[in-house]
Amino acid sequence: MIGAVDIGGTKLAVGVVDEDGHVIEKAEVPTNPARGFDHAMREISALLRECALRTGRPLRGIGIGCTGQVDSATGVLGEVHNLPGWKGGNPVAFLCQEFGVPVALENDADAAALGELYWGAGKSHTPMIYVTVGTGIGVSVIHDGKIYRGAGQCHPEIGHHVIDPSGPLCTCGVRGCWESLASGPAIVAWIESNAPEGYACRGLTAREVCCRAQAGDEWAKRTVEHVGYYLSLGLANLVNIFAPQAIVLGGSVMKSAPLFLPRIHEVIRENCTLVPSARMVITLASLGPDVALIGAAQVWHHRFERCGGRIE
Ligand SMILES: [Zn+2]
């Protein structure tokens, strides 16, 4: 049994995951960034202890997926814009001390990618790129069954590659990042600023825009077409740069995947003429809503069983 922890901007989730990637117990609480890192760690420890008690089995270790920049080698959190004040916190050291078991940490997109690679839709596909489209766009590149890491073992920020320099200002301070044009908030922003006066879009969510598009609403359809084009362009860039064997698509926006997939295939076919894109698989994530916990458990297996405790 592996303890799994998902640290996100809106919720803290914990679970106990068996050796085959099944979530046996789980619990979650809303994230309250203002109460600080130590408070969150105490909440996580208490929830995880309760979950483990309910299974009646000891934890062999704990895997963590965390939003934003994390240092996988030291366990220290970097700058995470939706967790202000948490920079420098070390969930690995905290949980290691609390539970007395080995603990491993990765960025949440990398964690989900490992989950999909070994227990889900990415099985046997490598190189594989996992893309999660939700509040932001998270990307993980898996090569040779391992996470691609940049300088100093950093997690590359592919969601912030620029698609349109004249585009909207992104949370990272740059204009026209992929995430600013093709995430859930981008869907809402586009319909709000383009639909005519009188069109009811107050308090609309990305999910609702997609539902309206499915029902044939003209402005929702235009929004999906516009945002879908930028989503597709970013994916086509990844295909040209990495020539992956598979792209696995997850995240809340992909719950409406049928609205986006035909355009994605079309743009990749048009833009990727020099790589064998026809042989590439584009598939939807298969681990469902528990992907973050399953991925976090896989972080532990990957680090301690496949990589001998090293960062690879
Ligand atoms: Zn950005």
mmCIF file of C-alpha atoms and ligand atoms in Angstrom:
data_model
loop_
_atom_site.group_PDB
_atom_site.id
_atom_site.type_symbol
_atom_site.label_atom_id
_atom_site.label_comp_id
_atom_site.label_asym_id
_atom_site.label_seq_id
_atom_site.Cartn_x
_atom_site.Cartn_y
_atom_site.Cartn_z
ATOM 1 C CA MET A 1 0.000 0.000 0.000
ATOM 2 C CA ILE A 2 1.303 3.426 -0.993
ATOM 3 C CA GLY A 3 0.096 6.711 0.434
ATOM 4 C CA ALA A 4 -0.781 9.212 -2.294
ATOM 5 C CA VAL A 5 -0.928 12.982 -1.879
ATOM 6 C CA ASP A 6 -2.127 15.535 -4.428
ATOM 7 C CA ILE A 7 -1.376 19.160 -3.566
ATOM 8 C CA GLY A 8 -3.414 21.498 -5.756
ATOM 9 C CA GLY A 9 -4.483 25.106 -5.692
ATOM 10 C CA THR A 10 -8.110 24.268 -4.906
ATOM 11 C CA LYS A 11 -7.917 20.978 -3.000
ATOM 12 C CA LEU A 12 -5.606 18.713 -1.028
ATOM 13 C CA ALA A 13 -6.353 15.066 -1.754
ATOM 14 C CA VAL A 14 -4.892 11.986 -0.121
ATOM 15 C CA GLY A 15 -5.432 8.293 -0.700
ATOM 16 C CA VAL A 16 -4.115 4.798 -0.271
ATOM 17 C CA VAL A 17 -3.311 3.031 -3.532
ATOM 18 C CA ASP A 18 -2.648 -0.714 -3.905
ATOM 19 C CA GLU A 19 0.142 -2.353 -5.931
ATOM 20 C CA ASP A 20 -2.024 -2.428 -9.069
ATOM 21 C CA GLY A 21 -2.953 1.256 -9.032
ATOM 22 C CA HIS A 22 -6.396 0.971 -7.429
ATOM 23 C CA VAL A 23 -7.434 3.654 -4.951
ATOM 24 C CA ILE A 24 -8.557 1.801 -1.797
ATOM 25 C CA GLU A 25 -9.276 4.792 0.446
ATOM 26 C CA LYS A 26 -9.309 8.533 -0.193
ATOM 27 C CA ALA A 27 -10.208 11.863 1.371
ATOM 28 C CA GLU A 28 -9.888 15.526 0.455
ATOM 29 C CA VAL A 29 -10.206 19.024 1.887
ATOM 30 C CA PRO A 30 -10.212 22.421 0.167
ATOM 31 C CA THR A 31 -6.794 24.077 0.001
ATOM 32 C CA ASN A 32 -6.551 27.134 2.187
ATOM 33 C CA PRO A 33 -3.297 28.716 0.990
ATOM 34 C CA ALA A 34 -3.566 31.631 3.453
ATOM 35 C CA ARG A 35 -3.315 29.288 6.477
ATOM 36 C CA GLY A 36 0.138 28.349 5.308
ATOM 37 C CA PHE A 37 2.175 25.326 4.338
ATOM 38 C CA ASP A 38 2.582 23.773 7.817
ATOM 39 C CA HIS A 39 -1.177 23.840 8.450
ATOM 40 C CA ALA A 40 -1.788 22.082 5.122
ATOM 41 C CA MET A 41 0.845 19.441 5.952
ATOM 42 C CA ARG A 42 -0.807 18.693 9.305
ATOM 43 C CA GLU A 43 -4.195 18.318 7.528
ATOM 44 C CA ILE A 44 -2.658 15.995 4.947
ATOM 45 C CA SER A 45 -0.948 13.883 7.636
ATOM 46 C CA ALA A 46 -4.154 13.491 9.642
ATOM 47 C CA LEU A 47 -6.226 12.532 6.576
ATOM 48 C CA LEU A 48 -3.603 10.094 5.335
ATOM 49 C CA ARG A 49 -3.312 8.460 8.748
ATOM 50 C CA GLU A 50 -7.113 7.952 8.845
ATOM 51 C CA CYS A 51 -7.144 6.478 5.322
ATOM 52 C CA ALA A 52 -4.284 4.097 6.168
ATOM 53 C CA LEU A 53 -6.013 3.017 9.399
ATOM 54 C CA ARG A 54 -9.186 2.168 7.459
ATOM 55 C CA THR A 55 -7.228 -0.157 5.164
ATOM 56 C CA GLY A 56 -5.648 -1.889 8.179
ATOM 57 C CA ARG A 57 -2.373 -2.182 6.266
ATOM 58 C CA PRO A 58 0.893 -0.290 6.777
ATOM 59 C CA LEU A 59 2.110 2.226 4.191
ATOM 60 C CA ARG A 60 5.319 1.244 2.383
ATOM 61 C CA GLY A 61 5.886 4.780 1.215
ATOM 62 C CA ILE A 62 4.263 8.014 0.101
ATOM 63 C CA GLY A 63 4.179 9.614 -3.351
ATOM 64 C CA ILE A 64 3.268 13.256 -3.898
ATOM 65 C CA GLY A 65 2.141 15.206 -6.957
ATOM 66 C CA CYS A 66 2.164 18.984 -6.533
ATOM 67 C CA THR A 67 1.094 21.837 -8.783
ATOM 68 C CA GLY A 68 3.785 24.225 -10.024
ATOM 69 C CA GLN A 69 7.561 24.145 -9.792
ATOM 70 C CA VAL A 70 8.922 21.541 -7.394
ATOM 71 C CA ASP A 71 12.447 20.305 -6.760
ATOM 72 C CA SER A 72 12.139 16.527 -7.072
ATOM 73 C CA ALA A 73 15.627 15.952 -5.643
ATOM 74 C CA THR A 74 15.223 17.943 -2.414
ATOM 75 C CA GLY A 75 11.408 17.938 -2.074
ATOM 76 C CA VAL A 76 11.321 21.726 -1.807
ATOM 77 C CA LEU A 77 8.444 23.674 -3.383
ATOM 78 C CA GLY A 78 9.354 26.476 -5.785
ATOM 79 C CA GLU A 79 7.248 29.436 -6.827
ATOM 80 C CA VAL A 80 3.628 28.249 -7.070
ATOM 81 C CA HIS A 81 1.405 31.158 -8.025
ATOM 82 C CA ASN A 82 -1.801 29.680 -6.576
ATOM 83 C CA LEU A 83 -0.069 28.728 -3.297
ATOM 84 C CA PRO A 84 1.392 32.091 -2.272
ATOM 85 C CA GLY A 85 3.803 31.923 0.655
ATOM 86 C CA TRP A 86 4.423 28.173 0.329
ATOM 87 C CA LYS A 87 7.723 28.541 -1.528
ATOM 88 C CA GLY A 88 10.499 26.744 0.341
ATOM 89 C CA GLY A 89 8.129 24.307 2.110
ATOM 90 C CA ASN A 90 9.243 20.683 1.981
ATOM 91 C CA PRO A 91 6.397 18.120 1.937
ATOM 92 C CA VAL A 92 8.887 15.257 1.481
ATOM 93 C CA ALA A 93 10.786 16.078 4.691
ATOM 94 C CA PHE A 94 7.521 16.680 6.589
ATOM 95 C CA LEU A 95 5.814 13.408 5.617
ATOM 96 C CA CYS A 96 9.039 11.407 5.912
ATOM 97 C CA GLN A 97 9.352 12.567 9.524
ATOM 98 C CA GLU A 98 5.643 11.979 10.283
ATOM 99 C CA PHE A 99 5.339 8.492 8.774
ATOM 100 C CA GLY A 100 8.920 7.159 8.807
ATOM 101 C CA VAL A 101 8.707 5.836 5.232
ATOM 102 C CA PRO A 102 10.419 6.861 1.958
ATOM 103 C CA VAL A 103 8.647 9.771 0.233
ATOM 104 C CA ALA A 104 8.951 11.040 -3.365
ATOM 105 C CA LEU A 105 7.646 14.230 -4.987
ATOM 106 C CA GLU A 106 7.031 15.274 -8.604
ATOM 107 C CA ASN A 107 5.156 18.014 -10.435
ATOM 108 C CA ASP A 108 1.481 16.963 -10.756
ATOM 109 C CA ALA A 109 1.560 16.666 -14.567
ATOM 110 C CA ASP A 110 4.595 14.372 -14.326
ATOM 111 C CA ALA A 111 2.816 12.324 -11.644
ATOM 112 C CA ALA A 112 -0.323 11.914 -13.776
ATOM 113 C CA ALA A 113 1.834 11.034 -16.785
ATOM 114 C CA LEU A 114 3.564 8.230 -14.856
ATOM 115 C CA GLY A 115 0.146 6.958 -13.742
ATOM 116 C CA GLU A 116 -1.149 6.899 -17.316
ATOM 117 C CA LEU A 117 2.101 5.382 -18.646
ATOM 118 C CA TYR A 118 2.205 2.419 -16.275
ATOM 119 C CA TRP A 119 -1.445 1.917 -15.275
ATOM 120 C CA GLY A 120 -3.511 3.747 -17.906
ATOM 121 C CA ALA A 121 -3.885 4.931 -21.497
ATOM 122 C CA GLY A 122 -0.170 5.436 -22.112
ATOM 123 C CA LYS A 123 0.695 1.779 -21.514
ATOM 124 C CA SER A 124 3.717 0.778 -23.571
ATOM 125 C CA HIS A 125 3.719 4.075 -25.494
ATOM 126 C CA THR A 126 7.017 5.906 -25.259
ATOM 127 C CA PRO A 127 7.959 8.602 -26.083
ATOM 128 C CA MET A 128 4.647 9.754 -24.644
ATOM 129 C CA ILE A 129 3.398 13.251 -23.926
ATOM 130 C CA TYR A 130 0.705 13.766 -21.322
ATOM 131 C CA VAL A 131 -1.258 17.000 -21.605
ATOM 132 C CA THR A 132 -3.773 18.070 -18.993
ATOM 133 C CA VAL A 133 -6.112 20.878 -20.008
ATOM 134 C CA GLY A 134 -8.001 22.474 -17.128
ATOM 135 C CA THR A 135 -7.408 25.613 -15.080
ATOM 136 C CA GLY A 136 -4.037 25.710 -16.830
ATOM 137 C CA ILE A 137 -2.216 23.461 -19.293
ATOM 138 C CA GLY A 138 0.210 20.985 -17.722
ATOM 139 C CA VAL A 139 2.507 18.896 -19.874
ATOM 140 C CA SER A 140 4.796 15.988 -19.109
ATOM 141 C CA VAL A 141 7.209 14.450 -21.577
ATOM 142 C CA ILE A 142 8.039 10.796 -20.967
ATOM 143 C CA HIS A 143 11.046 9.382 -22.774
ATOM 144 C CA ASP A 144 12.354 5.845 -22.369
ATOM 145 C CA GLY A 145 9.790 5.268 -19.621
ATOM 146 C CA LYS A 146 11.159 8.182 -17.576
ATOM 147 C CA ILE A 147 10.257 11.822 -16.992
ATOM 148 C CA TYR A 148 12.113 14.242 -19.253
ATOM 149 C CA ARG A 149 13.865 16.749 -16.981
ATOM 150 C CA GLY A 150 15.537 20.022 -17.816
ATOM 151 C CA ALA A 151 18.508 21.805 -16.296
ATOM 152 C CA GLY A 152 18.811 21.221 -12.544
ATOM 153 C CA GLN A 153 16.156 18.451 -12.934
ATOM 154 C CA CYS A 154 13.503 21.127 -13.554
ATOM 155 C CA HIS A 155 10.055 20.490 -15.022
ATOM 156 C CA PRO A 156 9.785 22.229 -18.424
ATOM 157 C CA GLU A 157 6.857 24.682 -18.695
ATOM 158 C CA ILE A 158 5.417 23.679 -22.056
ATOM 159 C CA GLY A 159 2.033 25.191 -21.166
ATOM 160 C CA HIS A 160 3.792 28.556 -21.368
ATOM 161 C CA HIS A 161 5.212 28.274 -24.868
ATOM 162 C CA VAL A 162 3.985 31.283 -26.820
ATOM 163 C CA ILE A 163 1.447 30.657 -29.564
ATOM 164 C CA ASP A 164 0.395 34.263 -30.268
ATOM 165 C CA PRO A 165 2.567 37.157 -28.996
ATOM 166 C CA SER A 166 -0.387 39.515 -29.385
ATOM 167 C CA GLY A 167 -2.572 37.224 -27.267
ATOM 168 C CA PRO A 168 -3.903 37.736 -23.732
ATOM 169 C CA LEU A 169 -1.614 38.333 -20.768
ATOM 170 C CA CYS A 170 -0.797 35.035 -19.019
ATOM 171 C CA THR A 171 -0.400 34.438 -15.269
ATOM 172 C CA CYS A 172 3.366 34.049 -15.922
ATOM 173 C CA GLY A 173 3.581 37.649 -17.152
ATOM 174 C CA VAL A 174 3.983 36.886 -20.862
ATOM 175 C CA ARG A 175 1.429 37.396 -23.657
ATOM 176 C CA GLY A 176 -0.128 34.629 -25.690
ATOM 177 C CA CYS A 177 1.124 31.530 -23.863
ATOM 178 C CA TRP A 178 -0.618 28.302 -24.878
ATOM 179 C CA GLU A 179 -2.279 28.179 -21.449
ATOM 180 C CA SER A 180 -3.667 31.715 -21.811
ATOM 181 C CA LEU A 181 -5.289 30.755 -25.140
ATOM 182 C CA ALA A 182 -6.455 27.179 -24.708
ATOM 183 C CA SER A 183 -7.224 26.383 -21.031
ATOM 184 C CA GLY A 184 -10.601 26.368 -19.264
ATOM 185 C CA PRO A 185 -10.315 30.041 -18.220
ATOM 186 C CA ALA A 186 -9.415 30.919 -21.843
ATOM 187 C CA ILE A 187 -12.752 29.435 -22.949
ATOM 188 C CA VAL A 188 -14.636 31.611 -20.475
ATOM 189 C CA ALA A 189 -12.552 34.719 -21.276
ATOM 190 C CA TRP A 190 -13.111 34.392 -25.018
ATOM 191 C CA ILE A 191 -16.880 34.061 -24.886
ATOM 192 C CA GLU A 192 -17.146 36.882 -22.338
ATOM 193 C CA SER A 193 -15.220 39.320 -24.498
ATOM 194 C CA ASN A 194 -16.592 38.270 -27.897
ATOM 195 C CA ALA A 195 -20.253 37.333 -27.469
ATOM 196 C CA PRO A 196 -22.603 40.221 -28.235
ATOM 197 C CA GLU A 197 -24.230 42.295 -25.548
ATOM 198 C CA GLY A 198 -27.237 40.497 -24.173
ATOM 199 C CA TYR A 199 -25.688 37.039 -24.508
ATOM 200 C CA ALA A 200 -25.970 35.410 -21.056
ATOM 201 C CA CYS A 201 -22.424 34.579 -20.039
ATOM 202 C CA ARG A 202 -22.217 35.914 -16.509
ATOM 203 C CA GLY A 203 -20.642 33.355 -14.168
ATOM 204 C CA LEU A 204 -20.389 30.838 -17.009
ATOM 205 C CA THR A 205 -17.865 27.985 -16.587
ATOM 206 C CA ALA A 206 -15.788 26.341 -19.314
ATOM 207 C CA ARG A 207 -17.818 23.164 -18.822
ATOM 208 C CA GLU A 208 -21.082 25.054 -19.381
ATOM 209 C CA VAL A 209 -19.727 26.698 -22.550
ATOM 210 C CA CYS A 210 -18.841 23.227 -23.854
ATOM 211 C CA CYS A 211 -22.310 21.904 -22.965
ATOM 212 C CA ARG A 212 -23.906 24.850 -24.800
ATOM 213 C CA ALA A 213 -21.698 24.146 -27.821
ATOM 214 C CA GLN A 214 -22.802 20.524 -27.794
ATOM 215 C CA ALA A 215 -26.410 21.722 -27.715
ATOM 216 C CA GLY A 216 -25.767 23.874 -30.797
ATOM 217 C CA ASP A 217 -25.437 27.354 -29.251
ATOM 218 C CA GLU A 218 -23.818 29.584 -31.894
ATOM 219 C CA TRP A 219 -21.482 31.614 -29.641
ATOM 220 C CA ALA A 220 -20.434 28.604 -27.608
ATOM 221 C CA LYS A 221 -19.634 26.796 -30.872
ATOM 222 C CA ARG A 222 -17.534 29.755 -32.058
ATOM 223 C CA THR A 223 -15.694 29.766 -28.717
ATOM 224 C CA VAL A 224 -14.898 26.076 -28.919
ATOM 225 C CA GLU A 225 -13.747 26.523 -32.519
ATOM 226 C CA HIS A 226 -11.455 29.438 -31.596
ATOM 227 C CA VAL A 227 -9.977 27.916 -28.424
ATOM 228 C CA GLY A 228 -9.866 24.463 -30.026
ATOM 229 C CA TYR A 229 -7.721 25.863 -32.831
ATOM 230 C CA TYR A 230 -5.143 27.174 -30.348
ATOM 231 C CA LEU A 231 -5.265 23.931 -28.390
ATOM 232 C CA SER A 232 -4.608 22.056 -31.635
ATOM 233 C CA LEU A 233 -1.752 24.388 -32.659
ATOM 234 C CA GLY A 234 0.040 23.765 -29.365
ATOM 235 C CA LEU A 235 -0.378 20.011 -29.745
ATOM 236 C CA ALA A 236 0.894 20.176 -33.340
ATOM 237 C CA ASN A 237 3.983 22.039 -32.048
ATOM 238 C CA LEU A 238 4.604 19.206 -29.589
ATOM 239 C CA VAL A 239 4.251 16.647 -32.369
ATOM 240 C CA ASN A 240 6.804 18.496 -34.538
ATOM 241 C CA ILE A 241 9.237 18.997 -31.656
ATOM 242 C CA PHE A 242 9.065 15.580 -29.982
ATOM 243 C CA ALA A 243 7.526 13.227 -32.587
ATOM 244 C CA PRO A 244 5.942 11.229 -29.748
ATOM 245 C CA GLN A 245 4.400 7.814 -30.165
ATOM 246 C CA ALA A 246 1.367 8.922 -28.165
ATOM 247 C CA ILE A 247 -0.261 12.025 -26.789
ATOM 248 C CA VAL A 248 -2.538 11.358 -23.822
ATOM 249 C CA LEU A 249 -5.084 14.114 -23.142
ATOM 250 C CA GLY A 250 -6.569 14.654 -19.689
ATOM 251 C CA GLY A 251 -7.980 17.419 -17.504
ATOM 252 C CA SER A 252 -11.444 18.893 -17.040
ATOM 253 C CA VAL A 253 -11.702 20.466 -20.518
ATOM 254 C CA MET A 254 -11.102 17.042 -22.068
ATOM 255 C CA LYS A 255 -14.370 15.832 -20.560
ATOM 256 C CA SER A 256 -15.715 17.569 -23.666
ATOM 257 C CA ALA A 257 -13.116 15.930 -25.926
ATOM 258 C CA PRO A 258 -15.535 15.116 -28.806
ATOM 259 C CA LEU A 259 -15.825 18.893 -29.395
ATOM 260 C CA PHE A 260 -12.068 19.240 -29.830
ATOM 261 C CA LEU A 261 -10.690 15.977 -31.259
ATOM 262 C CA PRO A 262 -11.648 16.361 -34.950
ATOM 263 C CA ARG A 263 -9.913 19.770 -35.111
ATOM 264 C CA ILE A 264 -6.865 18.426 -33.238
ATOM 265 C CA HIS A 265 -6.456 15.618 -35.783
ATOM 266 C CA GLU A 266 -6.962 18.024 -38.687
ATOM 267 C CA VAL A 267 -4.428 20.626 -37.483
ATOM 268 C CA ILE A 268 -1.821 17.964 -36.679
ATOM 269 C CA ARG A 269 -2.308 16.444 -40.134
ATOM 270 C CA GLU A 270 -1.875 19.882 -41.763
ATOM 271 C CA ASN A 271 1.011 21.173 -39.632
ATOM 272 C CA CYS A 272 3.091 18.059 -39.051
ATOM 273 C CA THR A 273 4.113 16.965 -42.530
ATOM 274 C CA LEU A 274 7.709 15.949 -41.769
ATOM 275 C CA VAL A 275 7.169 13.584 -38.837
ATOM 276 C CA PRO A 276 5.264 10.290 -38.938
ATOM 277 C CA SER A 277 2.200 11.820 -37.282
ATOM 278 C CA ALA A 278 -0.165 9.308 -38.884
ATOM 279 C CA ARG A 279 1.422 6.546 -36.774
ATOM 280 C CA MET A 280 1.022 8.553 -33.617
ATOM 281 C CA VAL A 281 -1.777 7.749 -31.177
ATOM 282 C CA ILE A 282 -3.899 10.525 -29.722
ATOM 283 C CA THR A 283 -5.854 9.129 -26.841
ATOM 284 C CA LEU A 284 -7.797 10.251 -23.798
ATOM 285 C CA ALA A 285 -6.533 9.701 -20.272
ATOM 286 C CA SER A 286 -8.102 6.557 -18.847
ATOM 287 C CA LEU A 287 -7.552 6.802 -15.085
ATOM 288 C CA GLY A 288 -10.502 9.140 -14.548
ATOM 289 C CA PRO A 289 -10.972 11.507 -11.602
ATOM 290 C CA ASP A 290 -8.489 9.597 -9.411
ATOM 291 C CA VAL A 291 -5.610 10.153 -11.841
ATOM 292 C CA ALA A 292 -3.847 12.570 -9.461
ATOM 293 C CA LEU A 293 -3.777 10.042 -6.600
ATOM 294 C CA ILE A 294 -2.943 7.092 -8.835
ATOM 295 C CA GLY A 295 -0.174 9.183 -10.417
ATOM 296 C CA ALA A 296 1.169 10.206 -6.998
ATOM 297 C CA ALA A 297 1.415 6.538 -5.985
ATOM 298 C CA GLN A 298 3.190 5.802 -9.251
ATOM 299 C CA VAL A 299 5.708 8.565 -8.377
ATOM 300 C CA TRP A 300 6.748 6.427 -5.424
ATOM 301 C CA HIS A 301 6.952 3.182 -7.434
ATOM 302 C CA HIS A 302 8.890 4.956 -10.171
ATOM 303 C CA ARG A 303 11.429 6.540 -7.830
ATOM 304 C CA PHE A 304 12.032 3.653 -5.447
ATOM 305 C CA GLU A 305 11.361 0.542 -7.532
ATOM 306 C CA ARG A 306 12.350 1.562 -11.052
ATOM 307 C CA CYS A 307 15.026 4.188 -10.418
ATOM 308 C CA GLY A 308 16.596 2.871 -7.193
ATOM 309 C CA GLY A 309 15.714 6.044 -5.256
ATOM 310 C CA ARG A 310 17.510 8.264 -7.796
ATOM 311 C CA ILE A 311 16.065 11.155 -9.777
ATOM 312 C CA GLU A 312 15.803 9.801 -13.324
HETATM 313 ZN ZN ZN B 1 2.373 31.866 -19.446
#
